[in-house]
CSV table of C-alpha atoms and ligand atoms in Angstrom, one decimal:
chain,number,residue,atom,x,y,z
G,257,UNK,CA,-25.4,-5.9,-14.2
G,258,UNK,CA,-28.1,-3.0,-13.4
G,259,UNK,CA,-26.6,0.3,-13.3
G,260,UNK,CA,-29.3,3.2,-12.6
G,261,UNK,CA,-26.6,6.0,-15.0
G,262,UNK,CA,-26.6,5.7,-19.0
G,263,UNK,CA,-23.3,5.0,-18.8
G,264,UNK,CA,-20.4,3.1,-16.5
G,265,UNK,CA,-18.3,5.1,-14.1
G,266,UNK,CA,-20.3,8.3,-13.8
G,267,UNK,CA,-19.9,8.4,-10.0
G,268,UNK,CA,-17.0,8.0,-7.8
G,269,UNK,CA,-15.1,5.6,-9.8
G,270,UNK,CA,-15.0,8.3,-12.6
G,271,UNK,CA,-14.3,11.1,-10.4
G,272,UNK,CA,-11.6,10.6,-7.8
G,273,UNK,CA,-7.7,11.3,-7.7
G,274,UNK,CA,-6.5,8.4,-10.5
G,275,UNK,CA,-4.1,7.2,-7.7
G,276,UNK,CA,-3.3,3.0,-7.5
G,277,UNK,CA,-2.4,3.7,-3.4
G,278,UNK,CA,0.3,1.1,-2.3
G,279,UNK,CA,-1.0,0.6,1.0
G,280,UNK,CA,1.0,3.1,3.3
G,281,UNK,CA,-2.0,4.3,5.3
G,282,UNK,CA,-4.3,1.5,6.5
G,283,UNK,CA,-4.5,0.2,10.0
G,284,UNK,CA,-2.6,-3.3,10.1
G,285,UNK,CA,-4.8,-6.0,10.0
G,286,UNK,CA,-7.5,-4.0,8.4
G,287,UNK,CA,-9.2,-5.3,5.2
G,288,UNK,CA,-7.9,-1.7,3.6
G,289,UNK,CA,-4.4,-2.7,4.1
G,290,UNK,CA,-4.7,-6.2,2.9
G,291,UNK,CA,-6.7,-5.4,-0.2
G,292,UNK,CA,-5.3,-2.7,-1.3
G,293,UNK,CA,-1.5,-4.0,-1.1
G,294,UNK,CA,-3.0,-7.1,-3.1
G,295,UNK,CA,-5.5,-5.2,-5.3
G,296,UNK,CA,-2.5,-2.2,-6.5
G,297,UNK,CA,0.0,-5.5,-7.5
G,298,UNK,CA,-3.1,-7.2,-9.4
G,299,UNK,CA,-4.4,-3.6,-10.5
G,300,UNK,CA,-1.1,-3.1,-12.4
G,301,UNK,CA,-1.2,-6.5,-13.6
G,302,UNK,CA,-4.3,-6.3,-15.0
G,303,UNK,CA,-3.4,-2.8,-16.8
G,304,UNK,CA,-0.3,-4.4,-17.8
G,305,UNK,CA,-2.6,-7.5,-19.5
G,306,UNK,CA,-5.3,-5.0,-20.9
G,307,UNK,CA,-2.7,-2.3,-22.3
G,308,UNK,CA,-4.4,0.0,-20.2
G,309,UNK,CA,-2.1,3.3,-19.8
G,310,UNK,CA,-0.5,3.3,-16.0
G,311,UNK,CA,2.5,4.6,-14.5
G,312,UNK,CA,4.4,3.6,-11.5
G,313,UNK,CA,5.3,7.6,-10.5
G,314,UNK,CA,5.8,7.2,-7.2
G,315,UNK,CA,4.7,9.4,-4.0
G,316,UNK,CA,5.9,11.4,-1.4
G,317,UNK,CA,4.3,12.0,1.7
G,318,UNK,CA,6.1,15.5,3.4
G,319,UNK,CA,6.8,16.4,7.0
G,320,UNK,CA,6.9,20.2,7.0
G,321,UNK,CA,7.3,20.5,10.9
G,322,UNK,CA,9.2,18.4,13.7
G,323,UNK,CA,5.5,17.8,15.0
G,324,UNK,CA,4.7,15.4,11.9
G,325,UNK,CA,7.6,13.5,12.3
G,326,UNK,CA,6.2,11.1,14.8
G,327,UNK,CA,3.4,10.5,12.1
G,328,UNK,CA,6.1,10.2,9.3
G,329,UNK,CA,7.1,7.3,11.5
G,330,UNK,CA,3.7,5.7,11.8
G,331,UNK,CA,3.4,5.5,8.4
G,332,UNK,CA,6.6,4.2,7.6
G,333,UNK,CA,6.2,1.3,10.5
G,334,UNK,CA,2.1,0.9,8.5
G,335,UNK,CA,3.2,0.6,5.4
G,336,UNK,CA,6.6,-1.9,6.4
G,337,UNK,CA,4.0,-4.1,8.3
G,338,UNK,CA,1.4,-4.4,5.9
G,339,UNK,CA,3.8,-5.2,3.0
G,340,UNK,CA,4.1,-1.9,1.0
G,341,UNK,CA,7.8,-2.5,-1.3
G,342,UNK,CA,10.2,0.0,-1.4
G,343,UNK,CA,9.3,2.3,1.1
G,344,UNK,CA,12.3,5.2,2.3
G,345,UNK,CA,12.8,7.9,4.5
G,346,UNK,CA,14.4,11.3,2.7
G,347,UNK,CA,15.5,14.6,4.4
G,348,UNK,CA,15.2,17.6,2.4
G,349,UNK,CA,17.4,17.1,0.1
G,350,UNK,CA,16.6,14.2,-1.0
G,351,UNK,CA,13.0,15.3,-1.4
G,352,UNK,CA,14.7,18.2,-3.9
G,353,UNK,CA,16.0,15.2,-5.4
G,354,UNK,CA,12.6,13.5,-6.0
G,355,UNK,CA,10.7,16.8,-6.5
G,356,UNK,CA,12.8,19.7,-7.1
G,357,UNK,CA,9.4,22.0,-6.6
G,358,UNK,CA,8.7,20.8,-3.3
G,359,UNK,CA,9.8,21.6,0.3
G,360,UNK,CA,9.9,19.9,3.4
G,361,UNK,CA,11.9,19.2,6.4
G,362,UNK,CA,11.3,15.2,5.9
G,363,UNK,CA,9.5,12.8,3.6
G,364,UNK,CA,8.4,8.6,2.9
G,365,UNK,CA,8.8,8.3,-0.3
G,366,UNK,CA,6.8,5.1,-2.0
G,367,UNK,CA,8.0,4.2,-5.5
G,368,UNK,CA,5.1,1.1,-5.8
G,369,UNK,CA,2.6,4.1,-6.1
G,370,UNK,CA,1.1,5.0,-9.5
G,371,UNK,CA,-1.7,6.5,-11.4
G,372,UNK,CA,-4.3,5.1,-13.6
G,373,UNK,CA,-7.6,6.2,-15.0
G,374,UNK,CA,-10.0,4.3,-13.3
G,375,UNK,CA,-12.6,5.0,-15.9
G,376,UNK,CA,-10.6,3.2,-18.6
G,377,UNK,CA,-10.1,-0.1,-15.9
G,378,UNK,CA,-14.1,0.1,-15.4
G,379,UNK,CA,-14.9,0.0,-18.7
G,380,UNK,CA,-12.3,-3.0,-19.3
G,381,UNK,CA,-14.2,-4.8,-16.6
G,382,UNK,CA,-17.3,-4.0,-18.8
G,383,UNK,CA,-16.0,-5.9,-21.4
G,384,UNK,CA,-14.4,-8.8,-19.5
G,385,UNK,CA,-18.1,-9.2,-18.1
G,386,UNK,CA,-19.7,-9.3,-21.6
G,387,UNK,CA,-17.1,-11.3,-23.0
G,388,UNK,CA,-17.8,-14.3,-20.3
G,389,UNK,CA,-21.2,-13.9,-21.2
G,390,UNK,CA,-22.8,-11.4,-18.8
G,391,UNK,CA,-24.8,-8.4,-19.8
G,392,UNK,CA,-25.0,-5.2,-19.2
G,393,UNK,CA,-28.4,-2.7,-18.7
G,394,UNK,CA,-28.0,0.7,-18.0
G,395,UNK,CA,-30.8,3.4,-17.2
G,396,UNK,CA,-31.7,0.5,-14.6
G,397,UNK,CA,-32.6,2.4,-11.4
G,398,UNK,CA,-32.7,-0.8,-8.7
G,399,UNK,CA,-35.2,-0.1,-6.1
G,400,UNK,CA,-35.5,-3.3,-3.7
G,401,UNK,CA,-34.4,-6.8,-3.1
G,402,UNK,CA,-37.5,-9.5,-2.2
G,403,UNK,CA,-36.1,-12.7,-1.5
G,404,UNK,CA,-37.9,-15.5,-1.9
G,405,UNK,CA,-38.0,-19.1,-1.3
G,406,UNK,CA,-36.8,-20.2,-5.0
G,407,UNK,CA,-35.2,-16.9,-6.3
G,408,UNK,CA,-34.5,-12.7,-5.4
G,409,UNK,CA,-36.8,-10.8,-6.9
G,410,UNK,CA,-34.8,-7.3,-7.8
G,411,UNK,CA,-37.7,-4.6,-8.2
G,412,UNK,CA,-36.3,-2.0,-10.9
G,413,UNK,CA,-37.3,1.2,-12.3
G,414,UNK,CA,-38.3,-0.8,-15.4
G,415,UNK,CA,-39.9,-4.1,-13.7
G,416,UNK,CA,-38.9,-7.1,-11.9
G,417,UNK,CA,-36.1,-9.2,-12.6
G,418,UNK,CA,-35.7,-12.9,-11.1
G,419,UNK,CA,-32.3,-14.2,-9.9
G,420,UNK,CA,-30.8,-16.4,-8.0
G,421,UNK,CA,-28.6,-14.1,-5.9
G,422,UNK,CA,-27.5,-10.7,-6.1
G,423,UNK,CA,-24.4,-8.3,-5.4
G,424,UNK,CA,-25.1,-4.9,-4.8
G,425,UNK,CA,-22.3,-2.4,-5.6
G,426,UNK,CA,-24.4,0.9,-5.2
G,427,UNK,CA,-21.3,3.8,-4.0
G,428,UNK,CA,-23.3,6.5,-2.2
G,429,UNK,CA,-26.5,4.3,-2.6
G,430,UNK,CA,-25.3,1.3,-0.8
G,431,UNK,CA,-26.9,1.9,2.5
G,432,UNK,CA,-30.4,2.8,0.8
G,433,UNK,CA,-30.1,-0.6,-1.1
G,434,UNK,CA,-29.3,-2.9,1.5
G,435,UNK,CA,-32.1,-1.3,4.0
G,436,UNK,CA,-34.6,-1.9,1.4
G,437,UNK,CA,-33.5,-5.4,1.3
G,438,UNK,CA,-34.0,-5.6,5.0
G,439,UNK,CA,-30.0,-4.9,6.7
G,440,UNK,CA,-29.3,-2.9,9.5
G,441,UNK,CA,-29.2,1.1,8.5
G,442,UNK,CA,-26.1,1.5,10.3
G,443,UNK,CA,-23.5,2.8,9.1
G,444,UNK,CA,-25.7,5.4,6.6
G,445,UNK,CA,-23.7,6.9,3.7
G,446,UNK,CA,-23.0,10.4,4.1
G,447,UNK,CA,-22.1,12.6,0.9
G,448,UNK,CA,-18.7,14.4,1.1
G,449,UNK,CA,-18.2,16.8,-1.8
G,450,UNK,CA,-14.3,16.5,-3.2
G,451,UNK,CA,-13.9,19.5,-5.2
G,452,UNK,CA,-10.7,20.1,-7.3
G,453,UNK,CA,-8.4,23.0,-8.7
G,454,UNK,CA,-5.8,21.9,-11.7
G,455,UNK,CA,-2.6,23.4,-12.3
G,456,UNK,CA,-2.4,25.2,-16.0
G,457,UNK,CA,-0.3,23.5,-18.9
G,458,UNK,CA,2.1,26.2,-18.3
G,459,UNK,CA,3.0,25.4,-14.7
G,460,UNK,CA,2.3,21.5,-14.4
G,461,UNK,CA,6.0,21.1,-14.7
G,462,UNK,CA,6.6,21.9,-10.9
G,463,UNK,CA,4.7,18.7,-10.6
G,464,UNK,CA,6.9,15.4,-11.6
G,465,UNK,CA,4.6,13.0,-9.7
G,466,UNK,CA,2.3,12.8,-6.0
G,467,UNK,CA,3.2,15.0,-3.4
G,468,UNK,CA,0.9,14.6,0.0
G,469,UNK,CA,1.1,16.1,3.7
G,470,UNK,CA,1.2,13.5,6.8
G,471,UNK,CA,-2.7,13.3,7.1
G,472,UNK,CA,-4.4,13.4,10.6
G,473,UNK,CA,-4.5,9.7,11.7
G,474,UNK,CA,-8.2,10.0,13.3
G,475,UNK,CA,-9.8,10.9,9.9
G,476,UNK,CA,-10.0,9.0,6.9
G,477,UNK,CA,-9.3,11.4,4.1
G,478,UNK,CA,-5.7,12.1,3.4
G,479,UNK,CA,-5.8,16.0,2.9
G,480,UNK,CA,-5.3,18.5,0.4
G,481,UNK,CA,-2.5,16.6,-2.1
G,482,UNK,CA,-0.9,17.3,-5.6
G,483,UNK,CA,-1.5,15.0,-8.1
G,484,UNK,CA,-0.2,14.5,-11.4
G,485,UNK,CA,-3.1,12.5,-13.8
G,486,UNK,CA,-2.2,9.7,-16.1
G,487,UNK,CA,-3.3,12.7,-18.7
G,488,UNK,CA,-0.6,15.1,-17.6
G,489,UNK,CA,-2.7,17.3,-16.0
G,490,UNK,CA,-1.8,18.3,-12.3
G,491,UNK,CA,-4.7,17.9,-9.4
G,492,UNK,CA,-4.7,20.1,-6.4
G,493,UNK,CA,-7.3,18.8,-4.0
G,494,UNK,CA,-10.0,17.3,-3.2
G,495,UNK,CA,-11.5,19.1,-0.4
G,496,UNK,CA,-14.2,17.3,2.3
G,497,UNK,CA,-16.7,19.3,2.9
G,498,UNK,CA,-20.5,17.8,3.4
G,499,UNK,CA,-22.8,17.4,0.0
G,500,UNK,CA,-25.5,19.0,0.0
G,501,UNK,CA,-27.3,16.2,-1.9
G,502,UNK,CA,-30.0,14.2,0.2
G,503,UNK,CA,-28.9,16.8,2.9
G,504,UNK,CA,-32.6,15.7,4.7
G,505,UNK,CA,-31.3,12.2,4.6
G,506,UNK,CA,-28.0,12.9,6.1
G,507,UNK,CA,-29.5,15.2,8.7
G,508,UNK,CA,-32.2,12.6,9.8
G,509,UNK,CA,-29.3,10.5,11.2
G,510,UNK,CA,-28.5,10.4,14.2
G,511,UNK,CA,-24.7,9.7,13.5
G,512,UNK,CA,-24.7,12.8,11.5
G,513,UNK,CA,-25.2,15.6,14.3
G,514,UNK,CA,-22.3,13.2,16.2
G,515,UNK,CA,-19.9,13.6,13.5
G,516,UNK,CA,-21.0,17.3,13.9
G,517,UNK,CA,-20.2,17.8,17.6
G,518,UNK,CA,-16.5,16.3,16.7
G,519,UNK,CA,-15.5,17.5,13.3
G,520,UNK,CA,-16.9,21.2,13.8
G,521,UNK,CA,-13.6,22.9,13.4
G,522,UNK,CA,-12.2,20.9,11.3
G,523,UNK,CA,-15.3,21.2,8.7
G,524,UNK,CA,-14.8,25.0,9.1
G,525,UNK,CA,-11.1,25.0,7.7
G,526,UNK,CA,-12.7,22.8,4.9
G,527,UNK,CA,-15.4,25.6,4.5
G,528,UNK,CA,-12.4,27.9,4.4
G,529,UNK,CA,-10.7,25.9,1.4
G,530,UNK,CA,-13.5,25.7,-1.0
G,531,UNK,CA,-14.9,28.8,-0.8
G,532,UNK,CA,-11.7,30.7,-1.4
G,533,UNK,CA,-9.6,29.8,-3.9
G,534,UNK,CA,-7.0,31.9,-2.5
G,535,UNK,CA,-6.3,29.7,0.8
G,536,UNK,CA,-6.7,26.5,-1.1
G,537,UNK,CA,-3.8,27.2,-3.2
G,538,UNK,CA,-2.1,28.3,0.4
G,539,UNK,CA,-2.8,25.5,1.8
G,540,UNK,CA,-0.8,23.3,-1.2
G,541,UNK,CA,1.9,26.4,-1.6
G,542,UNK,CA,3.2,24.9,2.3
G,543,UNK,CA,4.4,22.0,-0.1
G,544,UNK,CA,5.1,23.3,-3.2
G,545,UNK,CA,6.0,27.5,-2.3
G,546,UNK,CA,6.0,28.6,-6.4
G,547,UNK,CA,2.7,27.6,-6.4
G,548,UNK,CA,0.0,31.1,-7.1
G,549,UNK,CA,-3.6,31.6,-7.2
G,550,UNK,CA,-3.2,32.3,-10.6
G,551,UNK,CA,-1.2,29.1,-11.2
G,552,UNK,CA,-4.8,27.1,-10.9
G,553,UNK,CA,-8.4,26.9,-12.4
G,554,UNK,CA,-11.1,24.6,-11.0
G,555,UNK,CA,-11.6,21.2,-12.2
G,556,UNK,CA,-13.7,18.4,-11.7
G,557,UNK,CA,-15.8,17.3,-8.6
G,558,UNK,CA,-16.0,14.7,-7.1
G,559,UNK,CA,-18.8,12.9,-4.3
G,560,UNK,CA,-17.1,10.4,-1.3
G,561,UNK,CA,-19.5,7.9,-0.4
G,562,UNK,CA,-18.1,7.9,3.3
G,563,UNK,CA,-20.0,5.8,5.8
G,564,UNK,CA,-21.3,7.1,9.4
G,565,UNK,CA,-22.1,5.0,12.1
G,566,UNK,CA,-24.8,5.7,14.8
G,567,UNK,CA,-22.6,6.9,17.2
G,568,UNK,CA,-21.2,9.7,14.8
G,569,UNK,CA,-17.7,8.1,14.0
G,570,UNK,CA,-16.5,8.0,10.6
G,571,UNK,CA,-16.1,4.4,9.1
G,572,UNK,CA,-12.6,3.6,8.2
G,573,UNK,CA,-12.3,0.0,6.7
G,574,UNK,CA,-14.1,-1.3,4.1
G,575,UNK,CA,-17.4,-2.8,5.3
G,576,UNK,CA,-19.3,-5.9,3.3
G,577,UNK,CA,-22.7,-7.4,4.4
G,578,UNK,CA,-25.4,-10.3,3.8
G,579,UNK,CA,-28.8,-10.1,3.7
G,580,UNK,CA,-30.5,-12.8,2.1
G,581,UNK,CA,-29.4,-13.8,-1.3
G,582,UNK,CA,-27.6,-10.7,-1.8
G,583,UNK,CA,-24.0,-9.4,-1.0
G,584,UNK,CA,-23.7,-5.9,-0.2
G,585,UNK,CA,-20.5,-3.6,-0.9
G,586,UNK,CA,-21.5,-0.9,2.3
G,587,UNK,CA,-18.4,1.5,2.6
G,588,UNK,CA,-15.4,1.4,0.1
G,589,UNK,CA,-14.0,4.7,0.1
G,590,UNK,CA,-10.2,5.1,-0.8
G,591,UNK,CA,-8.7,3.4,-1.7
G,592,UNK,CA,-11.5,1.2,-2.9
G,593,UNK,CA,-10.7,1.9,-6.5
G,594,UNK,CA,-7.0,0.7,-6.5
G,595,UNK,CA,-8.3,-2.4,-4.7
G,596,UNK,CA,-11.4,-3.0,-6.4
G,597,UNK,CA,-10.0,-6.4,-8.2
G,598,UNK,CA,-8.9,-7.8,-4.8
G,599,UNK,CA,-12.4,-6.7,-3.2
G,600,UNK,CA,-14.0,-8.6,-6.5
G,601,UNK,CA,-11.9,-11.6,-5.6
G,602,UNK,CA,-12.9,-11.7,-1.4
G,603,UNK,CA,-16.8,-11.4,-2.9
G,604,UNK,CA,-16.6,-14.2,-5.5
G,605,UNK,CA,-15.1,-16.3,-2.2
G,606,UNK,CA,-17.7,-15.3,0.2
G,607,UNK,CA,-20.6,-15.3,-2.4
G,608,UNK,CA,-19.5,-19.0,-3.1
G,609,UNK,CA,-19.6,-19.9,0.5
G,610,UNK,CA,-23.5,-17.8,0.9
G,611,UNK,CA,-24.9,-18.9,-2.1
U,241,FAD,C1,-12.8,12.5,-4.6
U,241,FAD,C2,-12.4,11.1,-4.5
U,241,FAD,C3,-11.1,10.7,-4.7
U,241,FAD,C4,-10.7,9.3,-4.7
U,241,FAD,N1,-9.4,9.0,-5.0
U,241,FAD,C5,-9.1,7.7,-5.1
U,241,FAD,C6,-7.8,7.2,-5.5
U,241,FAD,O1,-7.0,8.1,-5.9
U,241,FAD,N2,-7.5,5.9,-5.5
U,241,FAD,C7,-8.4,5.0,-5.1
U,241,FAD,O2,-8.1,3.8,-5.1
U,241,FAD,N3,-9.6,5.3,-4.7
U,241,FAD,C8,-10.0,6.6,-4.7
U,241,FAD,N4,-11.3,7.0,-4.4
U,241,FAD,C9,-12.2,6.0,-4.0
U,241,FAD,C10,-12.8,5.2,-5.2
U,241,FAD,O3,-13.2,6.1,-6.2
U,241,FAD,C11,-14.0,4.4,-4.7
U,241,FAD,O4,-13.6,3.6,-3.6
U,241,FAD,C12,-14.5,3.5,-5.8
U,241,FAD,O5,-14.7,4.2,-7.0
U,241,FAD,C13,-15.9,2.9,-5.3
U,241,FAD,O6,-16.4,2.2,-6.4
U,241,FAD,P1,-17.9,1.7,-6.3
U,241,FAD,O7,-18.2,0.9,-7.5
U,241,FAD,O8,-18.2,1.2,-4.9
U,241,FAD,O9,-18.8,3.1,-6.3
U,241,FAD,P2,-19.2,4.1,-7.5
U,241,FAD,O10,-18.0,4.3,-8.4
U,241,FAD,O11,-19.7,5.3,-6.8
U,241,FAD,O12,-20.3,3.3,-8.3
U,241,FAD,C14,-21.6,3.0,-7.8
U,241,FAD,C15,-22.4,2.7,-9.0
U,241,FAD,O13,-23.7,2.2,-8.6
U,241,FAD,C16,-24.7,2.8,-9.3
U,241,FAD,N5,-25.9,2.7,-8.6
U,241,FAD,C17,-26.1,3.3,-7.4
U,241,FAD,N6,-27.4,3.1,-6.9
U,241,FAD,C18,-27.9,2.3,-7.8
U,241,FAD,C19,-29.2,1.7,-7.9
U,241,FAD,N7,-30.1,1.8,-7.0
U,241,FAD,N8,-29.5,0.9,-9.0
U,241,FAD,C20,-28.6,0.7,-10.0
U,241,FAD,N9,-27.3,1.3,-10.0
U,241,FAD,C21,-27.0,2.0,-8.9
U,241,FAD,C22,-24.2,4.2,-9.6
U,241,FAD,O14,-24.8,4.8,-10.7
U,241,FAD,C23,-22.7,3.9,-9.8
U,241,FAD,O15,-22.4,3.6,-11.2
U,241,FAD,C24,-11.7,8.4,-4.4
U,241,FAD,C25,-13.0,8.7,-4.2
U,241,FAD,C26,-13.4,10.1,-4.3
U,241,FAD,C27,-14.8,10.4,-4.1
């Protein structure tokens, strides 16, 4: 394994939300819903085998307004078609019952959901891979793919290696990797800065688990949401606003200025959020009203590799691709990380079929 950081998990797999999703959201059929209801059950499995810390908290995704309720009901259909156990409705009350902080006029609460540190399960894969006899080289910046007729020459920051075949796993890098290995550029991977707030010691009590608003079914993130960490501390976030790293790279695609055109309002509410803590917090108080500027200080952030496609829409499911003698991994957002064991398990399959 090549990885271009001095250490494992330094991207998004080290920086996102800790949350093993249980499938609610994804479009039936889609490879998101399939993988990630099979990748949370062997996820927890896994932690279960490993003694990694995990705990099945549970979620609730709030209705605040009758308007949401038709959404509510989307989800509720999603997640009973695509497998998700356990799923209920709950009025208000019972969403006092759940989360005694919280408000809302209804709510679907999932019980299968839980948190994790995802940097713990990477570096358990780490040693699972050494252990069968692979090895690992970090500071390994991979630049291109060269197949040839006997073998795939991988052109590194350090050299050349030789292989037989290849899988490429590069996050926000993916697209760069598999274009200079000779794939399509479309979709491009576009940057979207996540940045945090954490509730103080003092206050993470109004949090007992996940608390998250009906998102808006034509984009893929799933909006400003409570978190409690594996850790104990409490996540208010992320918001989606575009990185300004390799900003000339984004802006050179056409599918960028598309996205643009569409999202311009909503980017300007995202604007809104990060630059002002104050309607941040508002924006989580709608779910949680004891909630106060002063209740928070900034915490991590984190970057989305989100795929655009030439025509400017943003890609939702999880997209793999060949070139030759090499796998590529080209969008796995959320929940990517929760399902990452059932995504290893679909590439093993395919790379036996390829290779
Ligand atoms: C803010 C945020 C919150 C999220 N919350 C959740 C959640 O709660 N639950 C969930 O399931 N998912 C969540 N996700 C999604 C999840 O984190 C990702 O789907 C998952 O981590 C993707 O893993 P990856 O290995 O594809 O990418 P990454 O973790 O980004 O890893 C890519 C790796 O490739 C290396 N690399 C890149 N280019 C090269 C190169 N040229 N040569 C060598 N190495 C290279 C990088 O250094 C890095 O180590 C979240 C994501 C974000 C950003």
């Amino acid at each position: 394994m090549l990885e271009r950081e001095d250490g494992l998990g330094r991207h998004q797999t080290g920086n996102n939300s800790g949350v093993i999703h249980a499938g609610i959201y994804y479009a039936p059929g889609s490879l998101k819903a399939e993988l990630c209801v099979r990748g949370a059950a062997r996820m927890y499995a896994y932690c279960e085998s490993k003694g990694i810390a995990f705990e099945k908290c549970g979620k609730l995704i709030v209705a605040l307004e009758e308007a949401e309720l038709l959404g509510l009901e989307e989800l509720q259909r999603r997640g009973a078609t695509n497998g998700v156990p356990g799923l209920r409705r709950l009025d208000a009350s019972g969403i006092r019952e759940v989360e005694p902080h919280a408000t809302g006029i209804a709510a679907l609460h999932s019980p299968e959901t839980g948190i994790v540190d995802f940097r713990a399960v990477a570096q358990a894969y780490a040693r699972d891979l050494l252990e069968a006899g692979g090895s690992i080289v970090t500071g390994c910046d991979v630049r291109s793919l060269e197949a040839g007729a006997r073998s795939l020459s991988i052109h590194h920051a350090g050299g050349v290696v030789e292989a037989s075949n290849a899988v490429c796993c590069a996050g926000a890098w993916s697209d760069r990797l598999a274009v200079a290995s000779g794939a399509d550029p479309d979709p491009r991977i576009v940057p979207f800065r996540g940045a945090y707030l954490q509730l103080t010691p003092v206050r993470r009590d109004l949090v007992r688990s996940l608390i998250y608003p009906v998102p808006d079914p034509s984009l893929p993130f799933l909006g400003v949401h409570l978190t409690k960490r594996i850790d104990g501390e409490v996540l208010i976030g992320p918001t989606a606003l575009l990185g300004t790293r390799g900003l000339g790279r984004t802006l050179a695609w056409p599918g960028s200025w598309r996205m643009f055109r569409r999202w311009w309002r909503t980017g300007l509410t995202e604007i809104k959020h990060a630059a002002l803590r104050r309607t941040f917090v508002a924006e989580a108080a709608r779910y949680l009203p004891a909630i106060e500027p002063g209740d928070v200080t900034p915490s991590f952030v984190g970057f989305r590799a989100q795929a655009v496609a030439r025509d400017g829409s943003l890609v939702d499911d999880f997209v793999f691709s060949r070139t030759e003698r090499a796998l590529h991994v080209r969008n796995a957002p959320s929940p990517g990380a929760t399902s990452s064991l059932a995504i290893a398990e679909m590439i093993a399959d395919e790379a036996e079929r390829a290779f």
